[in-house]
Tab-separated table of C-alpha atoms in Angstrom:
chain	number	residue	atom	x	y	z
M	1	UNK	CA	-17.067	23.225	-27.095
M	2	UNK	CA	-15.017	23.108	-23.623
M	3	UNK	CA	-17.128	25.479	-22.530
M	4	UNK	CA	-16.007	27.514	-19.016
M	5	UNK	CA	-12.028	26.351	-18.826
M	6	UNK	CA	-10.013	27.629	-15.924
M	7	UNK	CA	-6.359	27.570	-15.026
M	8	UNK	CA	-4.732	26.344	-12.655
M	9	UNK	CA	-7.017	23.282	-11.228
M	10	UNK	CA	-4.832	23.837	-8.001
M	11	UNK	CA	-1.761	26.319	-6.314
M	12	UNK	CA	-0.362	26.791	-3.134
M	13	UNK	CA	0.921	30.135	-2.248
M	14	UNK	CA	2.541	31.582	0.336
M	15	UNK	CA	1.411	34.683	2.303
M	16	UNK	CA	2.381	37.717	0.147
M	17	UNK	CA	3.121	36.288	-3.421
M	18	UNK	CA	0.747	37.031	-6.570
M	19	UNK	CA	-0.422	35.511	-9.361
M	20	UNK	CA	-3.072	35.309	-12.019
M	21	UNK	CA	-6.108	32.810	-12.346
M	22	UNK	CA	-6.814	32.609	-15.805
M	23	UNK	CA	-10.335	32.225	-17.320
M	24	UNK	CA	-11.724	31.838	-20.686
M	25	UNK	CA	-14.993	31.016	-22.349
M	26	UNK	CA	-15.605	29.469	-25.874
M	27	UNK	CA	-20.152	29.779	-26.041
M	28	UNK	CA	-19.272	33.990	-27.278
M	29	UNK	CA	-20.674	34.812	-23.748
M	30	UNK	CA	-20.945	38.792	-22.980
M	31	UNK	CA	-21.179	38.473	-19.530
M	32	UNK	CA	-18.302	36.894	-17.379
M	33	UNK	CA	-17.789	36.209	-13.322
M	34	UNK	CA	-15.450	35.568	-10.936
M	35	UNK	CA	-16.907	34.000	-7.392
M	36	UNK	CA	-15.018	32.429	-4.572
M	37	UNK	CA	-16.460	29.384	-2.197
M	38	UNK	CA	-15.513	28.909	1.063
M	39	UNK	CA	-15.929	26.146	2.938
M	40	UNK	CA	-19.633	25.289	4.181
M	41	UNK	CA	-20.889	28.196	2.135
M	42	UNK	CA	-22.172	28.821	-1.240
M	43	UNK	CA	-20.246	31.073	-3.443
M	44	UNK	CA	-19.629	35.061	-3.562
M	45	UNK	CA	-19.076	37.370	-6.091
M	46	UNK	CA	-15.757	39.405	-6.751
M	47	UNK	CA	-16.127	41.064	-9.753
M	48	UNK	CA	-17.556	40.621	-13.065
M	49	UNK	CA	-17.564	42.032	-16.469
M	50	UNK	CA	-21.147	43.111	-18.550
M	51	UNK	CA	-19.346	43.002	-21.321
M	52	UNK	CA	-15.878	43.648	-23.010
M	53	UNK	CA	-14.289	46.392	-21.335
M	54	UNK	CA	-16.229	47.005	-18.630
M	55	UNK	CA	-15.937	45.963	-14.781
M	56	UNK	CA	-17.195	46.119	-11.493
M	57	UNK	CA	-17.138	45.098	-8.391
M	58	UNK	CA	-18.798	42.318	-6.659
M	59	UNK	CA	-19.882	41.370	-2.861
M	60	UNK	CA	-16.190	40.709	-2.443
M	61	UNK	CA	-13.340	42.698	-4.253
M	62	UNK	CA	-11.297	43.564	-1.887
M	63	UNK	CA	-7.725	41.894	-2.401
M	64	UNK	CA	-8.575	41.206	-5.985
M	65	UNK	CA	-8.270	42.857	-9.726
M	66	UNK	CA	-9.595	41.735	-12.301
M	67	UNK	CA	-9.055	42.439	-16.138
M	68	UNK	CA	-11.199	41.516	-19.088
M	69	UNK	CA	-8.979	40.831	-21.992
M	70	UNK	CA	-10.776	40.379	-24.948
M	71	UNK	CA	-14.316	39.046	-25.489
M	72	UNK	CA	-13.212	35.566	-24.552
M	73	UNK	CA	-11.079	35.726	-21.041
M	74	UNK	CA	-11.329	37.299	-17.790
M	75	UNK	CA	-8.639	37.076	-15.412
M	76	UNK	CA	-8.224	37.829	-11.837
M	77	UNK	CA	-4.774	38.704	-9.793
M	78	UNK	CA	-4.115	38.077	-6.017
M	79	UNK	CA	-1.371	41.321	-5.667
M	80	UNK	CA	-0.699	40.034	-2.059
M	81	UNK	CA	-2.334	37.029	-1.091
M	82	UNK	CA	-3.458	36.369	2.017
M	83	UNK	CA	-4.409	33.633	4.256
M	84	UNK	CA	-8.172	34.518	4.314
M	85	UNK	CA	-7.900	34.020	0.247
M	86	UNK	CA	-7.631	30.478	0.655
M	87	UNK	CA	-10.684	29.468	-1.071
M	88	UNK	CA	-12.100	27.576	-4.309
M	89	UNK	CA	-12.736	30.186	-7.057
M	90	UNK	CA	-14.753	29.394	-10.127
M	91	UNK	CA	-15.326	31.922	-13.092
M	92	UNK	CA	-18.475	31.987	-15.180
M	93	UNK	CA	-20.053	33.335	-18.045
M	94	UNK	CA	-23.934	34.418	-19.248
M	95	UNK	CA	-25.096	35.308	-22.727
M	96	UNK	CA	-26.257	38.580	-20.877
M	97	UNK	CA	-26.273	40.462	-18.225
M	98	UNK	CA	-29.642	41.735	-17.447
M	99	UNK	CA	-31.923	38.461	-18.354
M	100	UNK	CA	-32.597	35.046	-16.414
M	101	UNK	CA	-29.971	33.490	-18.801
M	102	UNK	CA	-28.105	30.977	-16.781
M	103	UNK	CA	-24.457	31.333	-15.786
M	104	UNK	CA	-22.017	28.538	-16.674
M	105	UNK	CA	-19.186	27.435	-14.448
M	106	UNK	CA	-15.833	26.720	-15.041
M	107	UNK	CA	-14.118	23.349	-12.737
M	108	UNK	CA	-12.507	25.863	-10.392
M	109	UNK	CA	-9.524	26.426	-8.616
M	110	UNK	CA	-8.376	25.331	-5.294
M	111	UNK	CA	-6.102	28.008	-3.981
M	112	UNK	CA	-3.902	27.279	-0.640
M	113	UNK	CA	-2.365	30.491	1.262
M	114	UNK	CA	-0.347	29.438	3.728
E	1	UNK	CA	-29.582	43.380	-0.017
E	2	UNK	CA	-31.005	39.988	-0.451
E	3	UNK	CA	-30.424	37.394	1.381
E	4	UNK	CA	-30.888	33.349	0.467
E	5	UNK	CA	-31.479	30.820	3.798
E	6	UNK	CA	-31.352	27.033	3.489
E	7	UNK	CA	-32.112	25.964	6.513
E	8	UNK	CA	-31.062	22.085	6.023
E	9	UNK	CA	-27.460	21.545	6.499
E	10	UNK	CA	-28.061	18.161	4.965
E	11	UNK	CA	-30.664	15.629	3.838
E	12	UNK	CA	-30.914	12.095	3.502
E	13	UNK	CA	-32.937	9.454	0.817
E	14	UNK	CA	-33.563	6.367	-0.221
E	15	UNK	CA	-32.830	6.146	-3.638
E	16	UNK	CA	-36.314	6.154	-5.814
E	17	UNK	CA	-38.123	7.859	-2.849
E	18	UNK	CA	-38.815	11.955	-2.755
E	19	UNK	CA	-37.243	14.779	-1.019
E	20	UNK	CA	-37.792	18.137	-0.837
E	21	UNK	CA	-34.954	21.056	-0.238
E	22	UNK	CA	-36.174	24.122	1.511
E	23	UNK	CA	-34.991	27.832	0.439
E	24	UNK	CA	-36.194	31.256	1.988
E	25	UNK	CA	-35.109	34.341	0.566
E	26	UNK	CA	-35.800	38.003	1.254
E	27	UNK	CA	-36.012	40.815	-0.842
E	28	UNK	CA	-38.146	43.676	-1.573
E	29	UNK	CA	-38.271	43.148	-5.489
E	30	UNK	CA	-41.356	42.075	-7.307
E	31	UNK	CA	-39.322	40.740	-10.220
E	32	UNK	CA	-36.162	38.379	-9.809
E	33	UNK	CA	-35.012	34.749	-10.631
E	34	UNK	CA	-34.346	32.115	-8.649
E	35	UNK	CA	-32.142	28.672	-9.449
E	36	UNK	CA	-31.353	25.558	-8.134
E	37	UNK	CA	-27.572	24.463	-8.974
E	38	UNK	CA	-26.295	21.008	-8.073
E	39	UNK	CA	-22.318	20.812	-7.152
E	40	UNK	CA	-21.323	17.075	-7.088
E	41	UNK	CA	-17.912	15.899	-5.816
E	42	UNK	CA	-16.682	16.979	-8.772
E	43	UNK	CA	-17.345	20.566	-7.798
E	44	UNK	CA	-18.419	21.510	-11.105
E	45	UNK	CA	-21.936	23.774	-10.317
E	46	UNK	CA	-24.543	22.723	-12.478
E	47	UNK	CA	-28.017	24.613	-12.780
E	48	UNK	CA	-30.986	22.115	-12.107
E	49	UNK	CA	-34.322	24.227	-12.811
E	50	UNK	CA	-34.755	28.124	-13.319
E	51	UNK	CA	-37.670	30.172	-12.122
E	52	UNK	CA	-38.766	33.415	-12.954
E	53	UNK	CA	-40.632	35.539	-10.433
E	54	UNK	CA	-43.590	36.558	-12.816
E	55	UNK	CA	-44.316	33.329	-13.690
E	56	UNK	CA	-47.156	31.777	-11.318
E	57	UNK	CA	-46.471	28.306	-12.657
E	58	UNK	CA	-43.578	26.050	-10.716
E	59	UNK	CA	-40.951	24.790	-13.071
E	60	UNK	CA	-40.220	21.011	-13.787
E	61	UNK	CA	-37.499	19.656	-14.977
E	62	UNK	CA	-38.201	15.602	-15.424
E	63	UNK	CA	-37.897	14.343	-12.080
E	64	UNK	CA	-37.044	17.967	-10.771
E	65	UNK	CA	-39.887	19.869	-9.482
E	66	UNK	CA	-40.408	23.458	-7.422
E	67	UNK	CA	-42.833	24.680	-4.930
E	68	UNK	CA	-42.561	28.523	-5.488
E	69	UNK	CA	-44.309	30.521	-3.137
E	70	UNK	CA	-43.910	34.164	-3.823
E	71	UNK	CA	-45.529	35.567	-0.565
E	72	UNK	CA	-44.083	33.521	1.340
E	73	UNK	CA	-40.575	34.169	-0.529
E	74	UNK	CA	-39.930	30.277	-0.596
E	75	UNK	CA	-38.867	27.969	-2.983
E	76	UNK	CA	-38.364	24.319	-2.341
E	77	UNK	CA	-36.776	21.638	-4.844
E	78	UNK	CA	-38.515	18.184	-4.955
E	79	UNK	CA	-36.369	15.933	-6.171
E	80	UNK	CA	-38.879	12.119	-7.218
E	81	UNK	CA	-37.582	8.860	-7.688
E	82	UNK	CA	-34.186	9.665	-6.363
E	83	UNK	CA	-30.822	8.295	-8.036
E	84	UNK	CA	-27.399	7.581	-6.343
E	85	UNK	CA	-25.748	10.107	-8.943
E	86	UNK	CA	-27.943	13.207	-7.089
E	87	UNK	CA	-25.700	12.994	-4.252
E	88	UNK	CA	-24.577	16.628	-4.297
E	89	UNK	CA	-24.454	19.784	-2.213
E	90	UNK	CA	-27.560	21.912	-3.960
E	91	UNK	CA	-27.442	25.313	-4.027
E	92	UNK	CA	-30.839	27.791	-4.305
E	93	UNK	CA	-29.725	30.889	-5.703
E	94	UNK	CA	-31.403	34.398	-6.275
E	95	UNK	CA	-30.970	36.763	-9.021
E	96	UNK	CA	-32.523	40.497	-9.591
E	97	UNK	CA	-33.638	41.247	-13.130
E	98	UNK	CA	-31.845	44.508	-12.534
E	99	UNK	CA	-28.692	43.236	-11.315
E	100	UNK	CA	-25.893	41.195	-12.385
E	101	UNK	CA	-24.758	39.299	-8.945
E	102	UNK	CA	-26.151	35.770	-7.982
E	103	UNK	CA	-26.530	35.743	-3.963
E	104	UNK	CA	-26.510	31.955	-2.852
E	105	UNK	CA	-27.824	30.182	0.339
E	106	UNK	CA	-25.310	27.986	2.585
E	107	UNK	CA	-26.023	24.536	0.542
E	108	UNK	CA	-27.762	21.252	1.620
E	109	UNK	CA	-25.857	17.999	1.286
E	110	UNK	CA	-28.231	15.108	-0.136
E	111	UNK	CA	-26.899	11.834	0.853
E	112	UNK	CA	-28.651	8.998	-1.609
E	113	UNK	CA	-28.678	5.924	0.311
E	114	UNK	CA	-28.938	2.670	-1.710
């Protein structure tokens, strides 16, 4: 099993463009994340999904969308990034929602926004 | 909202000695977990010991160990007979059995000096 995979390991954008971190999970996870880390700091929530086809919003959404595609991947788009997105994002996934199951982490993504 | 504190920007050992990582946290739940995730160079988080709230007993994990301290809303990591490969930022994290989100504290650096 690979587990939490994530793509791209890296990007550089510039101030404006979009694009789409891709996310997908192989353990048949319900629950899936999206957090961001900033420098010095532990990581934040975006948005997450409780289960296929369901949403919502995290400490953090603003900027962001996400979409949960099937069972297995959870994507989140940048419309217009921004300087202050520069961060390293890392998606995750639980069995469940609403128990002490632990959340696994994908390597993340380093994202430049210059 | 809750809010996670570690108060130790970063720590220093000897390898095979102990050290103990300090977390505070505030909420007005009665029920919630509470984690300890390593991030190594790599980045890759990595859970190191789960608590649950109800439980009165601290959780071990082989040489990981926890002082949890529900009034006091603390929850140190002791880490015995230190290894080079702990070197890591550690994250304590919190989560409500009623929500979804993960709020983490700043990090701690542990340095493992040979």
């Amino acid at each position: 099993n690979a587990g939490v995979t994530q793509t791209p390991k890296f990007q550089v954008l510039k101030t404006g463009q979009s694009m789409t971190l891709q996310c997908a999970q192989d353990m048949n996870h319900n629950s899936m994340y999206w957090y961001r880390q900033d420098p010095g700091m532990g990581l934040r929530l975006i948005y997450y999904s409780a289960s296929e086809g369901t949403t919502d919003k995290g400490e953090v959404p603003n900027g962001y969308n996400v979409s949960r595609l099937n069972k297995r991947e959870f994507s989140l788009r940048l419309e217009s990034a921004a300087p202050s997105q520069t961060s390293v994002y890392f998606c995750a996934s639980s069995e469940a929602p609403l128990t002490g199951y632990e959340q696994y982490f994908g390597p993340g993504t380093r994202l430049t926004v210059t | 909202a809750q809010t996670v504190t570690q108060s130790q920007p970063e720590m220093s050992v000897q390898e095979a000695e102990t050290v103990t990582l300090s977390c505070t946290y505030d909420t007005s739940e009665s029920d919630y977990y509470l984690f300890w995730y390593k991030q190594p160079p790599s980045r890759q988080m990595i859970l190191v010991i789960r608590q649950e709230a109800y439980k009165q007993q601290n959780a071990t994990e082989n040489r990981f160990s926890v002082n949890f301290q529900k009034a006091a809303k603390s929850f140190s990591l002791k880490i015995s007979d230190s290894q080079l490969g702990d070197a890591a930022m550690y994250f304590c994290a919190y989560r409500s059995t009623a929500g979804n989100m993960l709020t983490f504290g700043g990090g701690t650096r542990l340095m493992v000096k040979p």
